[in-house]
Coordinates of C-alpha atoms in Angstrom, one line a residue:
M1 CA 8.1 16.6 -46.8
G2 CA 8.2 14.8 -50.1
K3 CA 8.5 11.4 -48.3
M4 CA 5.4 12.0 -46.3
N5 CA 3.4 12.8 -49.4
V6 CA 4.6 9.6 -51.1
T7 CA 3.6 7.6 -47.9
N8 CA 0.2 9.2 -47.8
D9 CA -0.3 8.6 -51.5
T10 CA 0.6 5.0 -51.1
M11 CA -1.7 4.5 -48.2
L12 CA -4.6 6.2 -50.0
S13 CA -3.9 4.0 -53.1
L14 CA -4.0 0.8 -50.9
F15 CA -7.2 1.9 -49.3
A16 CA -8.8 2.7 -52.6
E17 CA -7.7 -0.8 -53.9
M18 CA -9.3 -2.4 -50.8
V19 CA -12.5 -0.6 -51.3
L20 CA -12.7 -1.5 -55.0
D21 CA -11.9 -5.2 -54.2
E22 CA -14.7 -5.3 -51.7
A23 CA -17.1 -3.7 -54.1
V24 CA -16.2 -6.2 -56.8
R25 CA -16.5 -9.1 -54.4
N26 CA -20.0 -7.9 -53.2
F27 CA -21.1 -7.5 -56.8
K28 CA -19.9 -11.1 -57.7
E29 CA -21.6 -12.5 -54.5
K30 CA -24.9 -10.7 -55.4
R31 CA -24.8 -12.0 -59.0
L32 CA -24.1 -15.5 -57.8
Y33 CA -27.1 -15.4 -55.4
Q34 CA -29.3 -14.3 -58.3
E35 CA -28.0 -17.1 -60.5
I36 CA -28.4 -19.6 -57.7
D37 CA -32.1 -18.5 -57.3
H38 CA -32.6 -18.8 -61.0
A39 CA -31.1 -22.3 -61.0
L40 CA -33.3 -23.4 -58.1
A41 CA -36.4 -21.9 -59.8
S42 CA -35.7 -23.7 -63.0
G43 CA -34.6 -27.0 -61.4
D44 CA -31.1 -26.9 -62.8
E45 CA -29.2 -29.0 -60.3
S46 CA -25.9 -29.0 -62.1
S47 CA -25.9 -25.1 -62.4
F48 CA -27.0 -24.9 -58.8
L49 CA -24.1 -27.1 -57.6
A50 CA -21.5 -25.2 -59.8
L51 CA -22.7 -21.8 -58.6
T52 CA -22.8 -22.8 -54.9
T53 CA -19.3 -24.1 -55.3
E54 CA -18.2 -20.8 -56.8
L55 CA -20.0 -18.9 -54.1
N56 CA -18.3 -21.0 -51.4
L57 CA -14.9 -20.4 -53.0
L58 CA -15.5 -16.7 -53.1
R59 CA -16.5 -16.6 -49.5
S60 CA -13.5 -18.6 -48.4
Q61 CA -11.2 -16.0 -50.0
V62 CA -12.5 -13.2 -47.9
K63 CA -10.6 -12.0 -44.8

């Protein structure tokens, strides 16, 4: 019975980590979109390019 609890705890811990990772990734993506919009509005080409590169890197790390 003890082994089963350890297995369930491990699975729940992994699931919680996955949910947290997804939430952090979504937060970063939303923040990048806001910063990209700001860079576009202010005509800051270098920030726009850096931020879109960062966004593309973040997206490539998913799944």
